[in-house]
mmCIF file of C-alpha atoms in Angstrom:
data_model
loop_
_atom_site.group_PDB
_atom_site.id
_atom_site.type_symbol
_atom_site.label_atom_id
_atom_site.label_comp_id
_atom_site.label_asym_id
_atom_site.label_seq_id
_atom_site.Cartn_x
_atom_site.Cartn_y
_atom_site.Cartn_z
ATOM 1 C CA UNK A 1 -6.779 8.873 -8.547
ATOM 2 C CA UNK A 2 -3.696 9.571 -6.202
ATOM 3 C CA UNK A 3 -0.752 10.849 -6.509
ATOM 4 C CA UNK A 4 2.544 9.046 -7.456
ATOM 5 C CA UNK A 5 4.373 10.438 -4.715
ATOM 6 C CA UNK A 6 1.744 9.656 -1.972
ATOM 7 C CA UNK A 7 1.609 6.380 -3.279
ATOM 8 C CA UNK A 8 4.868 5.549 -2.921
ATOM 9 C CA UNK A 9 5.697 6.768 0.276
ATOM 10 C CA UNK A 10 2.884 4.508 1.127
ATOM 11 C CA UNK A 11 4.486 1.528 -0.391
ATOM 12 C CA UNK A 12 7.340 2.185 1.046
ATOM 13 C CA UNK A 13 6.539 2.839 4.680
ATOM 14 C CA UNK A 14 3.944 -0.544 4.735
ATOM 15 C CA UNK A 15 7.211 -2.674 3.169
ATOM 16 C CA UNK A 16 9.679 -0.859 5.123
ATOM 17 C CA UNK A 17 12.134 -0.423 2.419
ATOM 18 C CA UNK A 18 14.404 1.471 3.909
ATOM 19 C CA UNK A 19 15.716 -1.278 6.313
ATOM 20 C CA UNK A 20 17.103 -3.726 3.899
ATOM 21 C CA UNK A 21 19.798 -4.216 2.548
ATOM 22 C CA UNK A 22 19.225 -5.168 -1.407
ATOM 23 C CA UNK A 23 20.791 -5.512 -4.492
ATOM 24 C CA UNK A 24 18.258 -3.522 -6.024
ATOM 25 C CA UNK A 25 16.773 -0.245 -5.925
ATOM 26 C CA UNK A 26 13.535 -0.474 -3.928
ATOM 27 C CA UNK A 27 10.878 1.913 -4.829
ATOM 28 C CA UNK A 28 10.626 4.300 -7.155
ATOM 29 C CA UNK A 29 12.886 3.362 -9.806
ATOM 30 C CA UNK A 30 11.516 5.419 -13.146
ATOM 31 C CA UNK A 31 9.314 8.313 -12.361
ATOM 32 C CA UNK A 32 6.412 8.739 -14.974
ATOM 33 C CA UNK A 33 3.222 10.970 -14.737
ATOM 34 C CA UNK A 34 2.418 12.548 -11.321
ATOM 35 C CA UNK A 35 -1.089 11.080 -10.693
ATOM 36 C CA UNK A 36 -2.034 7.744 -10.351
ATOM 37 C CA UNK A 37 -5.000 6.377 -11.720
ATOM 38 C CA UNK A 38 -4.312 2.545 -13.238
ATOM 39 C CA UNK A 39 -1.530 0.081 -11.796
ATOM 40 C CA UNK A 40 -0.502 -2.813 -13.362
ATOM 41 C CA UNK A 41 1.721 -5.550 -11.536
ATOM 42 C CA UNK A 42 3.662 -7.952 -12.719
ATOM 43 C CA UNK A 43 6.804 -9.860 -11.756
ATOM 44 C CA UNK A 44 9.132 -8.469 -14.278
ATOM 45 C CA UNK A 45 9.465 -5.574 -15.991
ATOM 46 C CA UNK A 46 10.171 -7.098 -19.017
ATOM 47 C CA UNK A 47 9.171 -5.762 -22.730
ATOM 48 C CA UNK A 48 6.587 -7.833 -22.868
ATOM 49 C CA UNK A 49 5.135 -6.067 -19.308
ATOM 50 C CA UNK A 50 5.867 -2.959 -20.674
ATOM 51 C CA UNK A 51 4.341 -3.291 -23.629
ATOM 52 C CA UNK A 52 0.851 -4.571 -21.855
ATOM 53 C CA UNK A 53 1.069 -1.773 -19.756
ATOM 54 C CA UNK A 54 1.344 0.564 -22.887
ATOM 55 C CA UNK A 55 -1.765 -0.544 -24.582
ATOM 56 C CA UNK A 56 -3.643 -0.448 -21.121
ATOM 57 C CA UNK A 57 -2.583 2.819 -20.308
ATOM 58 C CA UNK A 58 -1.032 2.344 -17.298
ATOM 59 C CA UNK A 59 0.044 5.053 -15.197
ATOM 60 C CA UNK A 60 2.136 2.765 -12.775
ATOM 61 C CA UNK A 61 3.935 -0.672 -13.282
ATOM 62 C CA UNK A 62 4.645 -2.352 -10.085
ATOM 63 C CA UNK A 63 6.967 -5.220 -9.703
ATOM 64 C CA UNK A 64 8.598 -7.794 -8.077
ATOM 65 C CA UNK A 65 11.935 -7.059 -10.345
ATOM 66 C CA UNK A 66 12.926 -4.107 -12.065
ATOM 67 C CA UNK A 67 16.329 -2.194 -13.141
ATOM 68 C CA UNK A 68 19.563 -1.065 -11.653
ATOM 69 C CA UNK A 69 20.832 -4.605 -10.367
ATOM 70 C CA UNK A 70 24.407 -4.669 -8.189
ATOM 71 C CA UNK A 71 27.199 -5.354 -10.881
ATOM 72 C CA UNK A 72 24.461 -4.607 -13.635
ATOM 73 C CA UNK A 73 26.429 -2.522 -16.640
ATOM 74 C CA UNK A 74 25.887 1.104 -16.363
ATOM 75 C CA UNK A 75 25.201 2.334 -19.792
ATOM 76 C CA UNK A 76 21.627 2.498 -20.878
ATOM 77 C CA UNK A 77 21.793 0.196 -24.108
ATOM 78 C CA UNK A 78 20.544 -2.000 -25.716
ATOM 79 C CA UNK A 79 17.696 -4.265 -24.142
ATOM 80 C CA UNK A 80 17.799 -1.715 -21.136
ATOM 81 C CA UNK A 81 17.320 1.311 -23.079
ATOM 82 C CA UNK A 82 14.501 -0.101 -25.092
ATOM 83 C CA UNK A 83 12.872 -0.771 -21.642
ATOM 84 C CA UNK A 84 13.554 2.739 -19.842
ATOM 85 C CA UNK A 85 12.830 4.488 -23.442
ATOM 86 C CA UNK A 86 9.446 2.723 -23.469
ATOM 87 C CA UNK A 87 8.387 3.896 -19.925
ATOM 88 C CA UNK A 88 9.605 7.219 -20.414
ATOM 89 C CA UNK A 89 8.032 7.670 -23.790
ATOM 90 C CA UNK A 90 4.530 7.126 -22.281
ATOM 91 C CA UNK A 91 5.208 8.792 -18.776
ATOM 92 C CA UNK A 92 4.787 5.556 -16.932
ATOM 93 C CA UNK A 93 6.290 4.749 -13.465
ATOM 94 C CA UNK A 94 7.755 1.813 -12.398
ATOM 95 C CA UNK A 95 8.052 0.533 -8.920
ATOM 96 C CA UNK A 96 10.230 -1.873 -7.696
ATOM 97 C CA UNK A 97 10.183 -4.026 -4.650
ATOM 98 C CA UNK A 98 12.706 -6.849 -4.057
ATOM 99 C CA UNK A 99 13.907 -8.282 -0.968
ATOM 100 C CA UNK A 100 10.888 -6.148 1.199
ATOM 101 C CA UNK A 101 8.171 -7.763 -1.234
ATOM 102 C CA UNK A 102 9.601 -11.322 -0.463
ATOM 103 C CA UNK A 103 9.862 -10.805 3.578
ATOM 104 C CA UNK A 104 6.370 -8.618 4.470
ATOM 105 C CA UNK A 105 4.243 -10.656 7.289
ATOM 106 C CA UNK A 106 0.862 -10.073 5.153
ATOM 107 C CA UNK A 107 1.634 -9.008 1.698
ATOM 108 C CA UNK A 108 5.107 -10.690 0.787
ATOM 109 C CA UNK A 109 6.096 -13.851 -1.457
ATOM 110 C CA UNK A 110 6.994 -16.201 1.288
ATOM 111 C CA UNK A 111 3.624 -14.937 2.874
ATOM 112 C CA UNK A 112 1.583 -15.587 -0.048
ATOM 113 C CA UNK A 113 3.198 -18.892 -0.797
ATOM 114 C CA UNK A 114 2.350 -20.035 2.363
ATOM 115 C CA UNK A 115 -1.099 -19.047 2.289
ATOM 116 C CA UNK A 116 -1.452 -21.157 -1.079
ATOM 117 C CA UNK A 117 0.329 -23.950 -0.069
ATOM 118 C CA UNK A 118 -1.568 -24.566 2.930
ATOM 119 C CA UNK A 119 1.371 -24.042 5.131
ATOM 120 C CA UNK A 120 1.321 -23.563 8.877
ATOM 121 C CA UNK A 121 3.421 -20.333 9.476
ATOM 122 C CA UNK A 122 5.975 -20.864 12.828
ATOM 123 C CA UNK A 123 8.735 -17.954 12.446
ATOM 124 C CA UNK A 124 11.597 -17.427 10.183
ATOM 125 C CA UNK A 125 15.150 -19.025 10.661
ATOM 126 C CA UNK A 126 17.400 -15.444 9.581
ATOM 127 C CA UNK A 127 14.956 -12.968 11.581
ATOM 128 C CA UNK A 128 11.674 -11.598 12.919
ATOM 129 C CA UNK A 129 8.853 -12.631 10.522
ATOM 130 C CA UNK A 130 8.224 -9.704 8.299
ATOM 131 C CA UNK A 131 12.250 -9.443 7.625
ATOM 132 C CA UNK A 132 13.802 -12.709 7.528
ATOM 133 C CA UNK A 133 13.648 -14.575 4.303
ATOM 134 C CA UNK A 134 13.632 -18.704 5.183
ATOM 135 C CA UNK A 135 10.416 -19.240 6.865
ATOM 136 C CA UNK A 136 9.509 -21.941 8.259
ATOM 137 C CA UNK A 137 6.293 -24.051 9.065
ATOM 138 C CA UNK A 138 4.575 -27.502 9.000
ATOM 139 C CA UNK A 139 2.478 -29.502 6.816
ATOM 140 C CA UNK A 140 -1.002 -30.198 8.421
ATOM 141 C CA UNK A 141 -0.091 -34.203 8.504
ATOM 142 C CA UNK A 142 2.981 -35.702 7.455
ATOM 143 C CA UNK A 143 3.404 -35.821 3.743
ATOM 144 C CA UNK A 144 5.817 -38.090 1.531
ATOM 145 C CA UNK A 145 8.130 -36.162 -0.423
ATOM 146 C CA UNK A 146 6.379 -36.695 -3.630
ATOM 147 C CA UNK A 147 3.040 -36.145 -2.589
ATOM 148 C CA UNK A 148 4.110 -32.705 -1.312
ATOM 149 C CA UNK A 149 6.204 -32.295 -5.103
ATOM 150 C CA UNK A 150 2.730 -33.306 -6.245
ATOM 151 C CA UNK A 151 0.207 -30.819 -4.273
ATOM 152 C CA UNK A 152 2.750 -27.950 -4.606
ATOM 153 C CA UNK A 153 3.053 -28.285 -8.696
ATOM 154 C CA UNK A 154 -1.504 -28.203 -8.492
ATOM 155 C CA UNK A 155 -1.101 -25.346 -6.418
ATOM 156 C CA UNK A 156 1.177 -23.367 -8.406
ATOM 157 C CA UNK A 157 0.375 -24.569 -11.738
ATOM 158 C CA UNK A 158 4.110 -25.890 -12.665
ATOM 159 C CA UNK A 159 5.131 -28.863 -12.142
ATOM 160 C CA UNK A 160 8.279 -28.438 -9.337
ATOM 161 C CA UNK A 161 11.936 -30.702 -9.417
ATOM 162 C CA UNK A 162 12.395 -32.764 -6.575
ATOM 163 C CA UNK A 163 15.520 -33.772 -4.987
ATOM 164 C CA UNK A 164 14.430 -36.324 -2.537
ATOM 165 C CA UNK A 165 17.296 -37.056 0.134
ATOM 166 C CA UNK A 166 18.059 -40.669 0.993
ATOM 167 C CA UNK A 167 17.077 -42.200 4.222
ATOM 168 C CA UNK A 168 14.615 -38.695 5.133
ATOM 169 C CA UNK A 169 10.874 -39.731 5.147
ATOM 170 C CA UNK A 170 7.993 -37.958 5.764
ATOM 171 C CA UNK A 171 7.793 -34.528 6.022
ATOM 172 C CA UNK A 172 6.094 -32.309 8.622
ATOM 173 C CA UNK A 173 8.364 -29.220 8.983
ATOM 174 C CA UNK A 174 8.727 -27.343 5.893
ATOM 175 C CA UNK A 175 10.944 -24.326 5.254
ATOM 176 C CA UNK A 176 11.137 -21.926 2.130
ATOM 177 C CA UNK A 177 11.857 -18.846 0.593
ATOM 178 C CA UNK A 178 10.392 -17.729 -3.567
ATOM 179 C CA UNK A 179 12.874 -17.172 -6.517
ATOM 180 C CA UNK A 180 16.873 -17.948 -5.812
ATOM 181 C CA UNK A 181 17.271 -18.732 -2.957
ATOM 182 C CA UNK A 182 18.349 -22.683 -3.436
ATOM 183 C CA UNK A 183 21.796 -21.587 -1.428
ATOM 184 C CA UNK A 184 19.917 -20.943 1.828
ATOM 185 C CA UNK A 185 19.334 -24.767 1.806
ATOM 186 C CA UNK A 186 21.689 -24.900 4.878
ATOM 187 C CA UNK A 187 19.699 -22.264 6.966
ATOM 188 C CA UNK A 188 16.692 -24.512 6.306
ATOM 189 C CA UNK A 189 18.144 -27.397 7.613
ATOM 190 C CA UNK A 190 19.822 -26.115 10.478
ATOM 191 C CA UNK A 191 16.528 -24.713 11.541
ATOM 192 C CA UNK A 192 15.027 -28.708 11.676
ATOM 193 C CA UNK A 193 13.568 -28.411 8.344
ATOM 194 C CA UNK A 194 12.799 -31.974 6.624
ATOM 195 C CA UNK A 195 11.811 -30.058 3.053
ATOM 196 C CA UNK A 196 12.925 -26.952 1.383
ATOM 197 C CA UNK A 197 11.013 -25.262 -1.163
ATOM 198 C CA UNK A 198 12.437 -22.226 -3.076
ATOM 199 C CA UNK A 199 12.295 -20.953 -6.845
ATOM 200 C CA UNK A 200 15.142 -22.372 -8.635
ATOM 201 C CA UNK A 201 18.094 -25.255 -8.450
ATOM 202 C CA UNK A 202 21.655 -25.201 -8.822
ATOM 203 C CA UNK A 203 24.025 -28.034 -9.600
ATOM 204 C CA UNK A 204 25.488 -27.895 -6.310
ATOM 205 C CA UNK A 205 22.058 -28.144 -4.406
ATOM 206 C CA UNK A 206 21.267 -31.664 -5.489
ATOM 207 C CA UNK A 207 24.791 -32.826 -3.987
ATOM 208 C CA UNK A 208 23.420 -30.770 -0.760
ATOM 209 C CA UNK A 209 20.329 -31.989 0.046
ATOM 210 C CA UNK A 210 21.190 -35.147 -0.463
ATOM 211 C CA UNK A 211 24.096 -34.827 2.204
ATOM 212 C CA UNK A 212 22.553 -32.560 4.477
ATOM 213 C CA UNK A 213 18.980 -35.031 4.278
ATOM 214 C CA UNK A 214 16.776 -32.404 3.696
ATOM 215 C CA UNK A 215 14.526 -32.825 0.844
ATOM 216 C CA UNK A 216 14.215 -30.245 -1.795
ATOM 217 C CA UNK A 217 11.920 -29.100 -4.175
ATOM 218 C CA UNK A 218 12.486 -26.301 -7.075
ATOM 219 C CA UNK A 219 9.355 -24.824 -7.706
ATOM 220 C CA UNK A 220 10.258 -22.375 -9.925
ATOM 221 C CA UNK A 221 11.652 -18.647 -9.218
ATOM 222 C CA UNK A 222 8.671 -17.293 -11.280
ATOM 223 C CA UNK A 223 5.855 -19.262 -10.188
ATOM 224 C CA UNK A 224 6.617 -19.118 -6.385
ATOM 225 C CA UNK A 225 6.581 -15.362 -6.456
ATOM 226 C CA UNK A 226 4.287 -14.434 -8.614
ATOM 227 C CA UNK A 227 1.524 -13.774 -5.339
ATOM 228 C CA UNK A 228 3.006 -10.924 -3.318
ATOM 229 C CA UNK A 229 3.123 -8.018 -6.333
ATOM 230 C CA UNK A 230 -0.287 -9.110 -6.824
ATOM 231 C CA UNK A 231 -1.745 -9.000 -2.845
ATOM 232 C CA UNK A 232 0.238 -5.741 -2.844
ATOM 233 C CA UNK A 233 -1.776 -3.951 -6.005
ATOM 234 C CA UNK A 234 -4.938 -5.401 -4.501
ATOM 235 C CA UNK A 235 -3.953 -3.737 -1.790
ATOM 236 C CA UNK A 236 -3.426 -0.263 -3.476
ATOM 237 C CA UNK A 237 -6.456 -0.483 -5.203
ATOM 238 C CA UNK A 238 -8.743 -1.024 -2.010
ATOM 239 C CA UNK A 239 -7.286 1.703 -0.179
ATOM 240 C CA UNK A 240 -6.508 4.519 -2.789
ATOM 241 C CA UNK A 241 -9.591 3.405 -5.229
ATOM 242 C CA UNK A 242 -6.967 3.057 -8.323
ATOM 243 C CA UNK A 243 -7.913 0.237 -11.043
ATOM 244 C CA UNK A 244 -5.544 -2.713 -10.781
ATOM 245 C CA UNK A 245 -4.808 -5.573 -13.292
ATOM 246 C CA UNK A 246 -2.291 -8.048 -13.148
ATOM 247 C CA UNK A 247 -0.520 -9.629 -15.793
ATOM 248 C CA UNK A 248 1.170 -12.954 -15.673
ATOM 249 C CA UNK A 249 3.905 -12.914 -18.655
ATOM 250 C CA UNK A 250 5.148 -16.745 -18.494
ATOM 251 C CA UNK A 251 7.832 -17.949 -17.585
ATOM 252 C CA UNK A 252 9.487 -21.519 -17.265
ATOM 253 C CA UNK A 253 12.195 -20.815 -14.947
#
């Protein structure tokens, strides 16, 4: 057992929260029970998380997305009350961490994805390793487009879109970045990337790959970061002794 408040400062100081810039709240975002025994991770903290965590008995949720997003509506209705109402009804805390989750060296998405892709770590194109968000890399040998599409839906269990860009082959450098992040296309290509993998696709990124010549492949925003909220309550529960469990609520996009 530890207590919430160590716990988080902990959290906080190994992700370095403080130094970014987010659209979020990172950290401690609903304050439950003061000590810590069980933490359960997930990637949203959805009903269906909460819930889990309820019948558990959870002391902590950790995730990858929580509450109080820029241009979110303030009042706490609806959906969102239902949420808060449930964690506050059984003293639970929830802990939220966005951007610093996706960026850590070790711990983060893009780290993890890596790691599970197989993929040769070389830097980041927006900023040391550990903060920027587009890393980049290279594929052991050069791959065609759809044999990478091919390896990266085994690896991740879903199946990912590709936009394959006329006239670009092979593929040896790689960038990427989990969830959203199909606008930051450019920055992949500008750093010499030949593929970009990221979460999700908009209309506008098919017409950019293709014109830019960088392949792309949507892997989904859930499946690619589903890794780093997990390596981080491993994490927790190695050095504080707490019980961790993660729960994967499915999701398609």
């Amino acid at each position: 057992m530890i207590l919430r408040d160590e716990l988080v400062r902990a959290c906080d100081t190994l992700l370095g929260a403080p130094a970014f810039k987010d659209y979020t709240v990172n950290g401690l975002q609903v304050a439950g029970r003061a000590e810590v025994q069980r933490v359960m991770s997930g990637v949203t903290a959805c009903q269906a998380l909460l819930d889990e965590a309820v019948a558990w008995g959870a002391d902590l949720l950790l995730v990858h997305h929580g509450y109080f997003w820029k241009n979110e509506p303030v009042p706490i209705t609806g959906i969102k009350q239902r949420r808060i109402r449930t964690l506050l009804l059984n003293d639970i805390n929830l802990l939220a961490y966005h951007l610093p989750l996706d960026a850590h060296a070790e711990l983060g998405n893009n780290a993890m994805l890596a790691r599970r892709l197989g993929l040769r770590v070389e830097g980041c194109a927006d900023g040391e390793l550990g903060q920027g968000l587009v890393w980049l890399g290279s594929l052991a040998e050069d791959t065609a487009p759809t044999a990478l599409a091919r390896h990266v839906g085994e690896r991740l269990g879903r199946e990912p879109l590709l936009v394959e860009a006329p006239g670009v082959g092979q593929i040896r450098r790689v960038a990427w970045c989990t969830g959203g992040a199909q606008d930051m296309i450019t920055q992949a290509w500008e750093a010499g990337a030949e593929a970009f993998i990221s979460g999700e696709i908009s209309e506008r990124t098919t017409h950019l790959a293709r014109e830019l010549g960088i392949h792309y492949l949507a892997a989904g925003h859930h499946a690619t970061e589903r890794y780093g909220v997990q390596a981080l309550g491993a994490l927790l529960e190695q050095e504080f002794g707490v019980e961790h469990r993660f729960v994967d609520i499915d999701n398609p996009a």
